[in-house]
Amino acid sequence: MHQQNILLFGELLLRLNPQKEEFINSDNLINIFPGGSEANVATSLGQWNIQNSYISCIPDNELTKQILKNISDKNVNTDKCILKDGRLGLYFLLSANGLTKGEVIYDRAHSSFFNLRPGEIDWDNLLEGHTWFHWSALTPALNSNLAEVMEEALIAAKRKGLTISVDLNYRNRLWNYGKAPNEIMPKLVQYCDVIMGNIWAANSMLSIPVDNTLNRESSNQEDYIKGANDSAKSLFNRYPNCKHIAYTFRFMDSPIHNLLYGTYHTPTHDYVSDSHETYQVIDRIGSGDAFMAGLIYGLSTNKEGQELINMATSAGFKKLFVKGDFGNGDI
């Protein structure tokens, strides 16, 4: 595979969380971190020296300039970001690290990105010079206009011969404009060469069957692995463009206890990563994005199946020890 130049498109966000256990506390202290799934992936790729450009639609103000500099400093090209009236999208994490109170409150309506409309972006021009296009299900989750924007992007990317990857990020609180994910996502995922997510997201978004006895509280690893293999087989049958599938399995039976492993699938082979376990989680946000970045990195550098899934899983695990949404380049 030749040298990749990856374009990542999605909403730039600010995360706010308390420094203590309660958001409203006597010291009135909060942390603010830049983030957003695609930006998280881009900053990891940049730190691993994979050429990439991150594109969002943002307001033209000093705050966004500071955030873009922070991203650019991690070896990411942000020159093609689109400036538009509005504001940055926000999300509030109600505990210091998402461990004791993992609840997230979104404040993304009517941001600059939220207000994008079909026909506003010249995708042929924007995609020129790139070999890979990455997006996530978080974008079409926001409103029907953004679902159409994504379809425009994917049609253009496929026409130009780019490799296309998607993260099936499923956030049920975002899908609130009258469409279920499985009404929107299948027509978008049909263009993708690489699909990452988990077996439950594939079920919710793409109607891929999953054994209803498999949940995050029960079943042994062999059952989950069989579920992943079966799910991947169904995905490959339904989406003939797809060549690579990866699933994550992360289990938390206490705020600081995480068990993490992943599976990787081609139409002919199935792989399972090493398992990683810790009782010392620092920040759970962005682990899946680091896994996605590790997957793209491995595919971009022609890693074989077992090495590829071990690398992606390791990247996701190591993000658990980094404060904020962005990883620190550890893989």
Coordinates of C-alpha atoms in Angstrom, one line a residue:
M1 CA 0.0 0.0 0.0
H2 CA 1.4 3.4 -1.0
Q3 CA 1.9 6.3 1.3
Q4 CA -1.5 7.4 2.6
N5 CA -2.8 11.0 3.0
I6 CA -5.9 10.8 5.1
L7 CA -8.8 13.3 5.3
L8 CA -10.8 13.1 8.5
F9 CA -14.2 15.0 8.6
G10 CA -16.3 15.6 11.7
E11 CA -17.3 18.0 14.4
L12 CA -14.7 19.7 16.6
L13 CA -16.0 19.8 20.1
L14 CA -15.1 21.1 23.5
R15 CA -15.4 18.8 26.5
L16 CA -16.1 20.3 29.9
N17 CA -15.8 18.2 33.1
P18 CA -15.4 18.9 36.8
Q19 CA -12.1 18.6 38.6
K20 CA -14.0 17.1 41.5
E21 CA -16.8 14.5 41.5
E22 CA -19.7 17.0 41.1
F23 CA -19.9 19.3 38.2
I24 CA -21.3 22.1 40.3
N25 CA -18.9 22.3 43.2
S26 CA -17.8 24.8 45.8
D27 CA -14.5 25.6 44.1
N28 CA -16.2 26.0 40.7
L29 CA -13.3 24.3 39.0
I30 CA -13.7 22.6 35.6
N31 CA -11.4 21.2 33.0
I32 CA -11.8 22.0 29.3
F33 CA -10.4 19.7 26.6
P34 CA -10.7 19.9 22.8
G35 CA -12.0 16.7 21.2
G36 CA -14.4 15.1 18.8
S37 CA -14.0 11.6 17.4
E38 CA -12.3 12.4 14.1
A39 CA -10.0 15.0 15.7
N40 CA -9.0 12.4 18.3
V41 CA -8.1 10.0 15.5
A42 CA -6.3 12.7 13.5
T43 CA -4.1 13.7 16.4
S44 CA -3.0 10.1 17.0
L45 CA -2.2 9.6 13.3
G46 CA -0.3 12.8 13.2
Q47 CA 1.8 11.8 16.2
W48 CA 2.6 8.5 14.4
N49 CA 3.7 10.5 11.3
I50 CA 0.8 9.4 9.1
Q51 CA 0.0 12.4 6.8
N52 CA -3.5 13.6 7.4
S53 CA -5.8 16.6 7.2
Y54 CA -8.6 17.3 9.7
I55 CA -11.6 19.2 8.5
S56 CA -14.5 20.6 10.5
C57 CA -16.8 23.5 10.2
I58 CA -16.1 26.0 12.9
P59 CA -16.6 29.7 13.9
D60 CA -13.8 32.1 13.2
N61 CA -12.7 33.2 16.6
E62 CA -9.8 33.2 18.9
L63 CA -10.9 30.1 20.8
T64 CA -11.0 27.9 17.7
K65 CA -7.7 29.3 16.5
Q66 CA -6.1 28.1 19.8
I67 CA -7.7 24.7 19.4
L68 CA -6.5 24.4 15.8
K69 CA -3.0 25.3 16.8
N70 CA -3.2 22.6 19.5
I71 CA -4.2 20.0 16.8
S72 CA -1.7 21.3 14.3
D73 CA 1.1 21.0 16.8
K74 CA 0.3 17.2 16.8
N75 CA 1.3 17.0 13.1
V76 CA -2.2 17.5 11.6
N77 CA -3.0 19.8 8.7
T78 CA -6.0 22.0 9.7
D79 CA -5.8 24.5 6.8
K80 CA -8.9 23.3 5.1
C81 CA -11.3 23.8 8.0
I82 CA -14.4 25.6 7.0
L83 CA -15.3 28.9 8.7
K84 CA -19.0 29.5 9.3
D85 CA -21.0 31.6 11.7
G86 CA -22.1 29.9 14.8
R87 CA -20.4 28.3 17.8
L88 CA -18.5 25.2 18.8
G89 CA -20.4 22.2 19.9
L90 CA -20.0 21.2 23.5
Y91 CA -20.3 18.2 25.7
F92 CA -20.4 17.9 29.4
L93 CA -18.9 14.9 31.2
L94 CA -20.5 14.9 34.7
S95 CA -17.5 13.4 36.5
A96 CA -13.8 14.2 36.5
N97 CA -12.8 11.4 34.2
G98 CA -16.0 9.7 33.2
L99 CA -15.4 6.8 35.6
T100 CA -17.8 7.3 38.5
K101 CA -20.5 9.2 36.6
G102 CA -20.1 8.4 32.9
E103 CA -23.1 10.5 31.9
V104 CA -22.6 12.8 29.0
I105 CA -24.8 15.8 28.2
Y106 CA -24.5 17.1 24.6
D107 CA -24.9 20.8 23.6
R108 CA -24.4 20.6 19.9
A109 CA -27.5 22.0 18.3
H110 CA -27.0 25.0 16.0
S111 CA -23.2 24.9 16.2
S112 CA -21.4 25.9 13.0
F113 CA -21.0 22.2 12.1
F114 CA -24.6 21.4 13.0
N115 CA -25.8 24.1 10.6
L116 CA -24.0 22.7 7.5
R117 CA -26.2 22.1 4.5
P118 CA -25.9 19.9 1.5
G119 CA -24.2 21.6 -1.4
E120 CA -22.1 23.9 0.7
I121 CA -18.9 21.9 0.5
D122 CA -17.0 21.3 -2.8
W123 CA -16.0 17.7 -2.0
D124 CA -14.1 17.1 -5.2
N125 CA -11.8 20.0 -4.4
L126 CA -11.5 19.1 -0.7
L127 CA -10.6 15.5 -1.3
E128 CA -8.0 16.2 -4.0
G129 CA -4.6 14.8 -3.1
H130 CA -5.9 12.5 -0.4
T131 CA -6.0 8.7 -0.6
W132 CA -8.2 7.9 2.4
F133 CA -11.4 9.4 3.9
H134 CA -12.5 8.8 7.5
W135 CA -15.8 9.7 9.1
S136 CA -18.0 8.5 12.0
A137 CA -21.6 7.8 12.7
L138 CA -21.7 10.8 15.0
T139 CA -22.1 13.1 12.0
P140 CA -25.3 11.7 10.4
A141 CA -26.7 11.3 14.0
L142 CA -27.0 15.1 14.4
N143 CA -29.7 15.9 11.7
S144 CA -30.9 15.0 8.3
N145 CA -28.9 17.7 6.5
L146 CA -25.7 16.2 7.9
A147 CA -26.8 12.8 6.8
E148 CA -27.1 14.2 3.2
V149 CA -23.7 16.0 3.6
M150 CA -22.1 12.7 4.5
E151 CA -23.7 11.0 1.5
E152 CA -22.3 13.8 -0.8
A153 CA -18.8 13.2 0.7
L154 CA -18.9 9.5 0.4
I155 CA -20.1 9.5 -3.2
A156 CA -17.3 11.9 -4.1
A157 CA -14.7 9.9 -2.2
K158 CA -15.7 6.7 -3.8
R159 CA -15.7 8.3 -7.3
K160 CA -12.2 9.5 -6.7
G161 CA -11.0 6.1 -5.6
L162 CA -10.3 6.8 -1.9
T163 CA -10.2 4.2 0.8
I164 CA -13.1 4.9 3.1
S165 CA -13.3 4.1 6.8
V166 CA -16.1 4.5 9.3
D167 CA -16.4 4.3 13.1
L168 CA -19.9 3.1 14.1
N169 CA -20.0 5.4 17.1
Y170 CA -23.4 4.8 18.5
R171 CA -24.8 7.5 20.8
N172 CA -28.5 7.0 21.2
R173 CA -29.0 10.5 22.7
L174 CA -27.9 12.1 19.4
W175 CA -30.3 10.3 17.2
N176 CA -33.3 12.5 18.0
Y177 CA -34.5 14.0 14.7
G178 CA -37.1 11.3 13.9
K179 CA -34.8 8.8 12.1
A180 CA -33.5 5.6 13.5
P181 CA -29.8 4.8 12.8
N182 CA -30.7 1.8 10.7
E183 CA -32.7 4.0 8.4
I184 CA -29.7 6.2 7.7
M185 CA -26.5 4.3 8.1
P186 CA -26.8 1.4 5.7
K187 CA -26.9 3.7 2.6
L188 CA -23.7 5.5 3.9
V189 CA -21.8 2.4 5.0
Q190 CA -22.2 0.8 1.6
Y191 CA -19.3 3.0 0.4
C192 CA -16.9 1.9 3.1
D193 CA -13.8 -0.3 2.8
V194 CA -13.1 -0.3 6.6
I195 CA -15.7 -0.6 9.3
M196 CA -14.9 -0.3 13.0
G197 CA -17.3 -0.6 16.0
N198 CA -18.7 -3.3 18.1
I199 CA -21.3 -6.1 17.6
W200 CA -24.0 -4.1 19.3
A201 CA -23.4 -1.0 17.2
A202 CA -23.5 -3.1 14.0
N203 CA -26.9 -4.4 15.2
S204 CA -28.3 -1.0 16.1
M205 CA -27.1 0.8 13.1
L206 CA -27.0 -1.8 10.3
S207 CA -29.4 -4.4 11.5
I208 CA -26.7 -7.0 11.6
P209 CA -27.9 -9.9 13.8
V210 CA -26.4 -10.3 17.3
D211 CA -27.1 -13.1 19.8
N212 CA -29.3 -11.5 22.4
T213 CA -27.7 -13.5 25.2
L214 CA -24.5 -11.6 24.5
N215 CA -24.3 -8.5 26.7
R216 CA -21.7 -6.6 28.6
E217 CA -22.4 -8.3 31.8
S218 CA -22.4 -12.0 30.8
S219 CA -20.9 -14.5 28.5
N220 CA -17.3 -15.7 28.2
Q221 CA -14.7 -14.6 25.7
E222 CA -15.3 -17.5 23.3
D223 CA -18.9 -16.5 23.0
Y224 CA -18.0 -12.9 22.2
I225 CA -15.5 -14.0 19.7
K226 CA -18.0 -16.2 17.9
G227 CA -20.4 -13.3 18.0
A228 CA -17.8 -11.1 16.4
N229 CA -17.0 -13.7 13.7
D230 CA -20.7 -14.2 12.9
S231 CA -21.4 -10.4 12.8
A232 CA -18.4 -9.8 10.5
K233 CA -19.5 -12.5 8.1
S234 CA -22.9 -10.9 7.9
L235 CA -21.4 -7.5 7.3
F236 CA -19.2 -8.7 4.5
N237 CA -22.1 -10.5 2.9
R238 CA -24.3 -7.3 3.1
Y239 CA -21.6 -4.8 2.2
P240 CA -19.4 -6.2 -0.7
N241 CA -17.2 -3.0 -0.8
C242 CA -16.0 -3.7 2.8
K243 CA -12.6 -5.4 3.1
H244 CA -11.7 -4.9 6.8
I245 CA -13.8 -5.1 10.0
A246 CA -12.6 -4.5 13.5
Y247 CA -14.6 -4.8 16.7
T248 CA -13.8 -3.7 20.2
F249 CA -14.8 -5.3 23.5
R250 CA -14.5 -3.3 26.6
F251 CA -15.9 -4.4 29.9
M252 CA -16.1 -2.3 33.1
D253 CA -17.4 -3.9 36.3
S254 CA -16.1 -0.9 38.4
P255 CA -15.1 2.7 37.6
I256 CA -11.4 1.8 37.4
H257 CA -11.5 -1.8 36.2
N258 CA -11.3 -2.1 32.4
L259 CA -10.8 -5.3 30.4
L260 CA -10.2 -4.6 26.7
Y261 CA -9.6 -6.7 23.6
G262 CA -10.4 -6.5 19.9
T263 CA -11.1 -8.6 16.8
Y264 CA -10.1 -8.0 13.2
H265 CA -11.7 -9.7 10.2
T266 CA -11.2 -10.0 6.5
P267 CA -13.4 -11.9 4.2
T268 CA -11.2 -15.0 4.7
H269 CA -9.6 -14.6 8.2
D270 CA -10.5 -13.7 11.8
Y271 CA -8.1 -12.5 14.4
V272 CA -8.3 -11.8 18.2
S273 CA -6.0 -9.4 20.0
D274 CA -4.2 -9.9 23.3
S275 CA -6.4 -8.9 26.2
H276 CA -5.5 -5.9 28.4
E277 CA -6.7 -5.3 31.9
T278 CA -6.2 -2.5 34.3
Y279 CA -7.4 -1.1 37.7
Q280 CA -5.8 2.3 37.1
V281 CA -7.9 4.1 34.4
I282 CA -7.2 7.8 34.2
D283 CA -9.6 8.9 31.5
R284 CA -11.9 6.6 29.5
I285 CA -12.8 9.1 26.8
G286 CA -11.2 8.6 23.4
S287 CA -10.1 5.0 23.8
G288 CA -12.2 3.8 20.9
D289 CA -10.8 6.6 18.7
A290 CA -7.3 5.6 19.6
F291 CA -8.2 2.0 18.6
M292 CA -9.6 3.4 15.3
A293 CA -6.4 5.4 14.7
G294 CA -4.3 2.2 15.4
L295 CA -6.4 0.3 12.9
I296 CA -5.9 3.0 10.2
Y297 CA -2.2 3.1 11.1
G298 CA -1.8 -0.6 10.8
L299 CA -3.6 -0.8 7.5
S300 CA -1.7 2.2 6.2
T301 CA 1.7 0.5 7.0
N302 CA 0.7 -2.9 5.7
K303 CA 0.7 -4.7 9.0
E304 CA -0.4 -8.4 9.0
G305 CA -3.7 -9.3 10.7
Q306 CA -2.5 -10.4 14.1
E307 CA 0.0 -7.5 14.5
L308 CA -2.6 -5.1 13.2
I309 CA -5.3 -6.0 15.8
N310 CA -2.7 -6.2 18.6
M311 CA -1.5 -2.7 17.6
A312 CA -5.0 -1.2 17.5
T313 CA -6.0 -2.7 20.8
S314 CA -2.8 -1.6 22.5
A315 CA -3.4 2.0 21.2
G316 CA -7.0 1.9 22.6
F317 CA -5.8 0.6 26.0
K318 CA -2.9 3.1 26.4
K319 CA -5.4 6.0 25.9
L320 CA -7.0 5.0 29.2
F321 CA -4.0 6.5 30.9
V322 CA -4.0 9.8 29.2
K323 CA -6.1 12.8 30.5
G324 CA -8.2 14.5 27.9
D325 CA -9.7 13.4 24.6
F326 CA -6.5 13.2 22.5
G327 CA -3.9 10.5 22.9
N328 CA -0.2 11.1 23.5
G329 CA 1.2 9.2 20.6
D330 CA 1.7 6.0 22.5
I331 CA 1.0 2.8 20.6

